[in-house]
Short mmCIF file of C-alpha atoms and ligand atoms in Angstrom, two decimals:
data_model
loop_
_atom_site.label_atom_id
_atom_site.label_comp_id
_atom_site.label_asym_id
_atom_site.label_seq_id
_atom_site.Cartn_x
_atom_site.Cartn_y
_atom_site.Cartn_z
CA UNK A 251 -15.46 -56.32 30.35
CA UNK A 252 -13.76 -58.48 27.54
CA UNK A 253 -12.48 -56.48 24.57
CA UNK A 254 -14.88 -57.53 21.69
CA UNK A 255 -14.34 -57.44 17.92
CA UNK A 256 -17.33 -58.37 15.60
CA UNK A 257 -16.62 -59.94 12.30
CA UNK A 258 -19.57 -59.30 9.75
CA UNK A 259 -19.36 -61.94 7.10
CA UNK A 260 -20.78 -60.24 4.06
CA UNK A 261 -18.42 -61.86 1.18
CA UNK A 262 -21.25 -64.07 -0.16
CA UNK A 263 -22.55 -63.57 -3.79
CA UNK A 264 -25.95 -64.49 -2.77
CA UNK A 265 -26.70 -66.53 -5.95
CA UNK A 266 -29.94 -68.16 -4.56
CA UNK A 267 -31.42 -65.00 -4.46
CA UNK A 268 -31.34 -64.39 -8.14
CA UNK A 269 -31.09 -60.51 -7.73
CA UNK A 270 -28.88 -58.23 -9.81
CA UNK A 271 -27.09 -56.83 -6.77
CA UNK A 272 -25.20 -58.82 -4.30
CA UNK A 273 -27.60 -60.02 -1.66
CA UNK A 274 -25.91 -58.05 1.27
CA UNK A 275 -27.02 -54.88 -0.64
CA UNK A 276 -30.82 -55.58 -0.83
CA UNK A 277 -32.79 -53.43 1.39
CA UNK A 278 -35.49 -54.09 4.14
CA UNK A 279 -37.13 -50.78 5.20
CA UNK A 280 -34.59 -48.45 3.48
CA UNK A 281 -31.21 -49.97 4.54
CA UNK A 282 -29.38 -52.91 3.21
CA UNK A 283 -29.10 -56.28 5.03
CA UNK A 284 -25.25 -55.41 5.44
CA UNK A 285 -26.18 -51.85 7.00
CA UNK A 286 -28.72 -53.43 9.39
CA UNK A 287 -26.40 -56.03 10.55
CA UNK A 288 -23.15 -53.40 10.88
CA UNK A 289 -25.64 -51.07 12.77
CA UNK A 290 -26.43 -53.78 15.41
CA UNK A 291 -22.76 -54.16 16.33
CA UNK A 292 -21.87 -50.63 15.84
CA UNK A 293 -24.63 -49.67 18.41
CA UNK A 294 -23.71 -52.28 20.89
CA UNK A 295 -22.11 -51.08 24.00
CA UNK A 296 -20.11 -54.58 24.44
CA UNK A 297 -18.44 -54.36 21.03
CA UNK A 298 -15.32 -52.42 20.54
CA UNK A 299 -14.49 -52.64 16.93
CA UNK A 300 -15.59 -54.29 13.58
CA UNK A 301 -14.06 -56.21 10.61
CA UNK A 302 -16.42 -56.42 7.65
CA UNK A 303 -15.70 -59.01 4.98
CA UNK A 304 -17.02 -57.97 1.62
CA UNK A 305 -16.55 -59.28 -1.93
CA UNK A 306 -13.55 -57.78 -3.95
CA UNK A 307 -15.44 -55.17 -5.77
CA UNK A 308 -17.33 -54.07 -2.69
CA UNK A 309 -14.12 -53.87 -0.74
CA UNK A 310 -12.79 -51.58 -3.48
CA UNK A 311 -15.91 -49.21 -3.25
CA UNK A 312 -17.56 -49.82 0.01
CA UNK A 313 -20.93 -48.44 0.85
CA UNK A 314 -20.93 -44.86 2.48
CA UNK A 315 -22.57 -46.01 5.78
CA UNK A 316 -19.16 -48.13 6.44
CA UNK A 317 -17.33 -44.95 6.74
CA UNK A 318 -19.83 -43.33 9.13
CA UNK A 319 -19.68 -45.84 11.86
CA UNK A 320 -18.82 -44.89 15.57
CA UNK A 321 -16.48 -47.63 16.21
CA UNK A 322 -13.23 -48.60 13.95
CA UNK A 323 -13.96 -50.84 11.09
CA UNK A 324 -11.44 -52.79 8.97
CA UNK A 325 -12.49 -53.90 5.56
CA UNK A 326 -11.41 -57.50 4.57
CA UNK A 327 -11.81 -58.99 0.98
CA UNK A 328 -13.49 -62.19 1.23
CA UNK A 329 -12.15 -65.81 0.16
CA UNK A 330 -13.54 -68.57 -2.07
CA UNK A 331 -15.72 -70.02 0.88
CA UNK A 332 -17.15 -68.65 3.95
CA UNK A 333 -14.61 -70.21 6.14
CA UNK A 334 -11.81 -68.55 4.09
CA UNK A 335 -13.62 -65.33 4.52
CA UNK A 336 -13.52 -65.39 8.16
CA UNK A 337 -10.02 -66.72 8.17
CA UNK A 338 -9.01 -63.50 6.29
CA UNK A 339 -11.27 -61.33 8.79
CA UNK A 340 -9.70 -63.24 11.72
CA UNK A 341 -6.15 -61.90 10.52
CA UNK A 342 -7.47 -58.41 10.83
CA UNK A 343 -8.82 -58.85 14.44
CA UNK A 344 -6.65 -56.59 16.81
CA UNK A 345 -4.35 -58.84 18.83
CA UNK A 346 -5.75 -57.60 22.15
CA UNK A 347 -9.20 -58.63 21.37
CA UNK A 348 -10.75 -61.31 24.13
CA UNK A 349 -13.83 -62.32 22.23
CA UNK A 350 -14.43 -62.52 18.66
CA UNK A 351 -18.17 -62.41 17.26
CA UNK A 352 -18.81 -63.75 13.93
CA UNK A 353 -22.25 -62.69 12.23
CA UNK A 354 -23.71 -63.30 8.99
CA UNK A 355 -24.76 -60.23 7.26
CA UNK A 356 -27.79 -62.05 5.90
CA UNK A 357 -29.26 -61.93 9.44
CA UNK A 358 -30.43 -58.31 9.73
CA UNK A 359 -32.71 -58.82 12.72
CA UNK A 360 -30.05 -59.64 15.33
CA UNK A 361 -30.74 -58.01 18.57
CA UNK A 362 -28.82 -56.47 21.41
CA UNK A 363 -29.75 -59.26 23.68
CA UNK A 364 -28.37 -61.91 21.35
CA UNK A 365 -25.09 -60.08 20.80
CA UNK A 366 -24.63 -59.69 24.83
CA UNK A 367 -25.71 -63.38 25.46
CA UNK A 368 -23.18 -64.69 22.95
CA UNK A 369 -20.42 -62.45 24.33
CA UNK A 370 -21.16 -63.49 28.10
CA UNK A 371 -21.06 -67.07 27.22
CA UNK A 372 -17.92 -66.96 24.92
CA UNK A 373 -16.12 -65.05 27.68
CA UNK A 374 -17.11 -67.53 30.37
CA UNK A 375 -16.96 -70.81 28.51
CA UNK A 376 -14.83 -70.32 25.38
CA UNK A 377 -17.30 -70.64 22.57
CA UNK A 378 -21.13 -70.11 22.12
CA UNK A 379 -23.51 -69.66 19.37
CA UNK A 380 -26.94 -68.19 19.23
CA UNK A 381 -29.49 -70.89 18.31
CA UNK A 382 -33.27 -71.54 18.43
CA UNK A 383 -34.82 -74.65 19.62
CA UNK A 384 -36.50 -76.88 17.10
CA UNK A 385 -40.29 -76.67 17.05
CA UNK A 386 -41.17 -79.17 14.25
CA UNK A 387 -40.72 -82.80 14.71
CA UNK A 388 -37.28 -83.65 13.19
CA UNK A 389 -36.90 -86.79 10.73
CA UNK A 390 -33.79 -88.37 9.85
CA UNK A 391 -33.93 -89.74 6.12
CA UNK A 392 -32.23 -91.86 3.75
CA UNK A 393 -32.11 -90.68 0.26
CA UNK A 394 -32.66 -93.59 -2.08
CA UNK A 395 -34.50 -93.49 -5.43
CA UNK A 396 -36.91 -90.56 -6.04
CA UNK A 397 -38.04 -89.56 -2.49
CA UNK A 398 -36.26 -89.62 0.78
CA UNK A 399 -37.32 -92.45 3.36
CA UNK A 400 -37.69 -91.67 7.02
CA UNK A 401 -34.90 -93.69 9.13
CA UNK A 402 -35.83 -92.24 12.42
CA UNK A 403 -37.53 -89.73 14.37
CA UNK A 404 -35.16 -87.43 16.28
CA UNK A 405 -36.29 -85.99 19.70
CA UNK A 406 -36.95 -82.51 19.20
CA UNK A 407 -35.56 -81.51 22.46
CA UNK A 408 -32.13 -82.53 21.45
CA UNK A 409 -32.12 -80.34 18.29
CA UNK A 410 -31.22 -76.62 18.10
CA UNK A 411 -31.03 -74.48 14.79
CA UNK A 412 -27.78 -72.72 14.55
CA UNK A 413 -28.08 -68.74 13.89
CA UNK A 414 -25.42 -66.05 14.23
CA UNK A 415 -23.51 -64.40 16.14
CA UNK A 416 -21.45 -66.88 16.88
CA UNK A 417 -18.95 -66.19 19.71
CA UNK A 418 -15.41 -67.32 20.63
CA UNK A 419 -12.51 -66.60 22.87
CA UNK A 420 -10.03 -65.32 20.52
CA UNK A 421 -7.66 -68.41 20.97
CA UNK A 422 -10.65 -70.79 20.29
CA UNK A 423 -11.54 -69.06 17.04
CA UNK A 424 -7.54 -69.06 16.21
CA UNK A 425 -7.74 -73.01 16.76
CA UNK A 426 -10.87 -73.30 14.75
CA UNK A 427 -9.51 -70.95 11.74
CA UNK A 428 -6.20 -73.09 11.77
CA UNK A 429 -8.06 -76.40 11.48
CA UNK A 430 -9.98 -74.71 8.50
CA UNK A 431 -6.92 -73.80 6.89
CA UNK A 432 -5.32 -77.20 7.46
CA UNK A 433 -8.07 -78.62 4.81
CA UNK A 434 -11.28 -79.40 7.29
CA UNK A 435 -14.43 -78.11 5.59
CA UNK A 436 -17.20 -76.64 7.65
CA UNK A 437 -20.38 -74.56 7.22
CA UNK A 438 -19.56 -72.44 10.25
CA UNK A 439 -16.93 -71.67 12.60
CA UNK A 440 -18.75 -73.41 15.49
CA UNK A 441 -18.52 -76.66 13.44
CA UNK A 442 -14.63 -75.95 13.42
CA UNK A 443 -14.39 -75.28 17.03
CA UNK A 444 -16.18 -78.40 17.79
CA UNK A 445 -13.59 -80.28 15.65
CA UNK A 446 -10.67 -78.61 17.49
CA UNK A 447 -12.16 -80.01 20.58
CA UNK A 448 -13.84 -76.85 22.07
CA UNK A 449 -17.24 -77.44 23.54
CA UNK A 450 -19.64 -74.88 22.18
CA UNK A 451 -22.58 -73.66 24.25
CA UNK A 452 -25.92 -72.53 23.12
CA UNK A 453 -27.50 -69.35 23.97
CA UNK A 454 -31.10 -68.08 23.33
CA UNK A 455 -31.73 -67.13 19.86
CA UNK A 456 -35.11 -66.21 18.22
CA UNK A 457 -37.11 -67.48 15.12
CA UNK A 458 -37.34 -63.89 14.17
CA UNK A 459 -33.60 -63.89 13.60
CA UNK A 460 -33.94 -65.18 10.18
CA UNK A 461 -31.22 -65.60 7.46
CA UNK A 462 -32.26 -64.25 4.13
CA UNK A 463 -31.33 -66.88 1.74
CA UNK A 464 -34.20 -67.04 -0.90
CA UNK A 465 -36.41 -64.45 -2.55
CA UNK A 466 -39.30 -65.62 -0.42
CA UNK A 467 -37.04 -64.95 2.57
CA UNK A 468 -36.63 -61.41 1.64
CA UNK A 469 -40.31 -60.95 0.94
CA UNK A 470 -41.39 -62.11 4.21
CA UNK A 471 -38.70 -60.18 5.96
CA UNK A 472 -39.75 -57.03 4.19
CA UNK A 473 -43.45 -57.75 5.19
CA UNK A 474 -42.52 -58.63 8.95
CA UNK A 475 -40.12 -55.57 9.18
CA UNK A 476 -41.65 -52.81 11.20
CA UNK A 477 -40.25 -49.45 12.19
CA UNK A 478 -41.39 -49.04 15.76
CA UNK A 479 -41.92 -45.58 16.58
CA UNK A 480 -41.34 -44.37 20.10
CA UNK A 481 -42.37 -40.64 21.52
CA UNK A 482 -40.86 -39.01 24.50
CA UNK A 483 -41.41 -35.73 26.21
CA UNK A 484 -39.33 -33.28 28.43
CA UNK A 485 -40.02 -30.26 30.42
CA UNK A 486 -37.71 -27.97 32.25
CA UNK A 487 -37.83 -24.81 34.13
CA UNK A 488 -35.05 -22.46 35.69
CA UNK A 489 -35.46 -19.19 37.61
CA UNK A 490 -33.85 -16.18 35.93
CA UNK A 491 -31.48 -14.17 37.96
CA UNK A 492 -28.98 -11.19 37.22
CA UNK A 493 -25.27 -12.11 36.79
CA UNK A 494 -26.11 -15.24 34.92
CA UNK A 495 -25.60 -15.99 31.26
CA UNK A 496 -28.73 -17.26 29.30
CA UNK A 497 -27.51 -20.54 27.44
CA UNK A 498 -30.34 -22.07 25.09
CA UNK A 499 -29.23 -25.15 23.10
CA UNK A 500 -25.67 -24.20 23.73
CA UNK A 501 -26.03 -20.57 22.45
CA UNK A 502 -25.28 -17.70 24.63
CA UNK A 503 -28.26 -15.45 24.27
CA UNK A 504 -27.47 -11.64 25.36
CA UNK A 505 -29.80 -10.94 28.35
CA UNK A 506 -29.68 -8.85 31.22
CA UNK A 507 -31.02 -11.79 33.38
CA UNK A 508 -29.68 -15.70 33.08
CA UNK A 509 -30.97 -19.00 34.17
CA UNK A 510 -30.07 -20.18 37.65
CA UNK A 511 -28.62 -23.87 38.17
CA UNK A 512 -25.94 -26.06 39.00
CA UNK A 513 -24.99 -26.58 35.49
CA UNK A 514 -25.27 -23.85 32.58
CA UNK A 515 -29.14 -24.14 33.19
CA UNK A 516 -29.80 -24.61 29.33
CA UNK A 517 -33.55 -25.41 29.43
CA UNK A 518 -33.44 -26.42 25.73
CA UNK A 519 -30.70 -29.15 26.28
CA UNK A 520 -32.40 -30.31 29.62
CA UNK A 521 -35.97 -30.61 27.94
CA UNK A 522 -34.60 -32.41 24.83
CA UNK A 523 -32.47 -34.75 26.78
CA UNK A 524 -35.36 -35.75 28.90
CA UNK A 525 -37.37 -36.39 25.83
CA UNK A 526 -34.94 -38.59 23.91
CA UNK A 527 -34.23 -40.33 27.21
CA UNK A 528 -38.04 -40.76 27.75
CA UNK A 529 -38.72 -41.98 24.22
CA UNK A 530 -36.12 -44.96 24.70
CA UNK A 531 -37.44 -45.41 28.44
CA UNK A 532 -33.82 -44.82 29.79
CA UNK A 533 -34.82 -42.60 32.70
CA UNK A 534 -34.01 -38.82 32.85
CA UNK A 535 -31.29 -36.39 33.02
CA UNK A 536 -31.26 -36.33 36.81
CA UNK A 537 -30.55 -40.12 37.00
CA UNK A 538 -27.62 -39.94 34.40
CA UNK A 539 -26.07 -36.62 35.24
CA UNK A 540 -27.20 -35.98 38.76
CA UNK A 541 -26.68 -32.45 40.39
CA UNK A 542 -25.05 -34.11 43.25
CA UNK A 543 -22.20 -35.44 41.44
CA UNK A 544 -19.24 -33.00 40.99
CA UNK A 545 -18.42 -34.44 37.46
CA UNK A 546 -21.50 -32.71 36.35
CA UNK A 547 -21.13 -29.39 37.99
CA UNK A 548 -20.53 -26.59 35.59
CA UNK A 549 -21.07 -29.18 32.68
CA UNK A 550 -21.97 -27.98 29.26
CA UNK A 551 -25.72 -29.23 28.65
CA UNK A 552 -25.20 -29.58 25.15
CA UNK A 553 -22.37 -32.17 25.96
CA UNK A 554 -24.80 -34.01 28.10
CA UNK A 555 -27.56 -33.97 25.25
CA UNK A 556 -24.65 -35.36 23.08
CA UNK A 557 -24.19 -38.09 25.69
CA UNK A 558 -27.81 -38.89 25.83
CA UNK A 559 -28.11 -39.22 22.16
CA UNK A 560 -25.11 -41.80 22.35
CA UNK A 561 -27.07 -43.93 25.16
CA UNK A 562 -30.33 -43.88 23.07
CA UNK A 563 -28.22 -45.12 19.95
CA UNK A 564 -26.59 -47.84 22.03
CA UNK A 565 -29.95 -48.90 23.19
CA UNK A 566 -30.78 -49.43 19.50
CA UNK A 567 -32.78 -46.44 18.56
CA UNK A 568 -32.32 -43.65 15.71
CA UNK A 569 -33.36 -40.29 16.52
CA UNK A 570 -36.07 -39.30 13.92
CA UNK A 571 -36.82 -35.65 15.37
CA UNK A 572 -37.05 -33.27 18.28
CA UNK A 573 -39.32 -30.24 18.60
CA UNK A 574 -38.65 -27.66 21.47
CA UNK A 575 -40.89 -24.83 22.73
CA UNK A 576 -39.12 -22.22 24.76
CA UNK A 577 -41.50 -20.11 27.20
CA UNK A 578 -39.70 -16.83 27.78
CA UNK A 579 -40.98 -13.32 28.24
CA UNK A 580 -38.02 -11.68 26.68
CA UNK A 581 -35.78 -11.20 24.68
CA UNK A 582 -37.20 -12.23 21.57
CA UNK A 583 -35.19 -15.60 20.64
CA UNK A 584 -36.36 -15.47 16.98
CA UNK A 585 -32.75 -14.30 15.84
CA UNK A 586 -31.05 -17.09 17.74
CA UNK A 587 -33.28 -20.00 16.51
CA UNK A 588 -31.15 -20.80 13.53
CA UNK A 589 -28.10 -21.23 15.65
CA UNK A 590 -29.89 -23.26 18.32
CA UNK A 591 -31.24 -25.70 15.83
CA UNK A 592 -27.79 -26.14 14.38
CA UNK A 593 -26.07 -26.92 17.82
CA UNK A 594 -29.02 -29.23 18.97
CA UNK A 595 -29.03 -31.20 15.75
CA UNK A 596 -25.15 -31.50 15.90
CA UNK A 597 -25.42 -32.80 19.59
CA UNK A 598 -28.08 -35.30 18.50
CA UNK A 599 -26.21 -36.30 15.46
CA UNK A 600 -29.08 -35.83 13.02
CA UNK A 601 -29.62 -33.42 10.11
CA UNK A 602 -30.98 -29.87 11.15
CA UNK A 603 -34.42 -30.68 9.46
CA UNK A 604 -34.88 -33.04 12.42
CA UNK A 605 -34.78 -30.19 15.09
CA UNK A 606 -37.63 -27.52 15.37
CA UNK A 607 -37.38 -24.60 18.02
CA UNK A 608 -40.14 -22.39 18.69
CA UNK A 609 -40.42 -19.41 21.00
CA UNK A 610 -43.57 -18.50 23.11
CA UNK A 611 -44.13 -16.00 25.63
CA UNK A 612 -46.57 -16.49 28.50
CA UNK A 613 -48.53 -13.27 28.09
CA UNK A 614 -47.54 -11.72 31.32
CA UNK A 615 -49.21 -14.61 33.25
CA UNK A 616 -47.53 -16.26 36.17
CA UNK A 617 -43.66 -16.44 36.97
CA UNK A 618 -42.59 -17.12 33.45
CA UNK A 619 -44.91 -14.24 32.26
CA UNK A 620 -43.26 -11.90 34.91
CA UNK A 621 -39.90 -12.78 33.66
CA UNK A 622 -38.90 -14.63 36.81
CA UNK A 623 -38.26 -17.85 34.85
CA UNK A 624 -37.72 -19.44 31.54
CA UNK A 625 -39.26 -23.00 30.68
CA UNK A 626 -38.99 -25.45 27.54
CA UNK A 627 -41.10 -28.38 26.50
CA UNK A 628 -39.62 -30.97 24.16
CA UNK A 629 -40.98 -34.01 22.28
CA UNK A 630 -38.77 -36.39 20.51
CA UNK A 631 -39.32 -39.21 18.28
CA UNK A 632 -37.24 -42.41 17.98
CA UNK A 633 -37.50 -45.13 15.63
CA UNK A 634 -36.06 -48.82 15.42
CA UNK A 635 -36.31 -51.75 13.11
CA UNK A 636 -38.02 -54.74 14.57
CA UNK A 637 -39.08 -58.02 13.10
CA UNK A 638 -42.47 -59.27 13.97
CA UNK A 639 -41.99 -63.19 14.47
MG1 MG C 723 -32.85 -28.17 34.13
#
């Protein structure tokens, strides 16, 4: 696995948009363009660290989300032109980095797939950019007088529209940055890499990976942006036996009988884990943390829930809420619900008002009703921002 640093270029003033705040702080669906871009790379399993280039005033007083990332983030002040900003950022890239991604913060709809394809191609070939094939017929023109005149029609198959991320082996981007510093002007890093003699590969982009440049782009992006919601459900049951603790959501509940299992047999965590994994279609607890693997014997289930939440985030989802029902004849769990909610919310990395825990008895019916077992049901809701092309 190459060690990957992502540079997020957000130093522009965004003058073409005519807004009072810098473009990168304009919001789509409740988050700034910058935050959407940073989250995409922070959540990507192939990216190790980030360098964010900001205008001077923002670098001095950065938005709070930049202090709440999972991965290390270096903040760098931008330069006069885009290439100067990327050159500043390049100086902050850790020396042991293998591949450097450069992404424009004004493209908030970048996907995990694009990031992965760019990394793979750069690791293999040295340089690669995400680009979309042209769909319109392309005319080369000569500008003379009042209206441009068509000189030729360029075969569409030979035209790709460059997007970001652009990805480079560290030495290739180093050569491109050096060329830029020597006085060569370019509109993107790929152009400098080409000039430095490095072939740049194309990997598949997407028309939905738009760059927000004008007020119209922003309006269209806001109209297209949709928070897709995904629901998942989880269920778990363990036998109750004497001589075992009863752990619910990581909380030790005093009881003459406890739940039997390889792990701590925490039905709340097991059901919640399956619910969030299920909502992301990532399989289930048994697949990721199998009983047969000694690594998980005696594992704390609240830690497994925490790991599952990280997997769900890496897949690009935010956890909206989780609702759990515990079915248990006795003891009454009401006195423990506050602590259970706190522990589950902490493991999920969300506020406690996103976690509900309720207790039920089975009215003496069946094995749960006879006190021979404990069960739990959980429902989880996940959200992710997508762009409808
Ligand atoms: Mg279980």
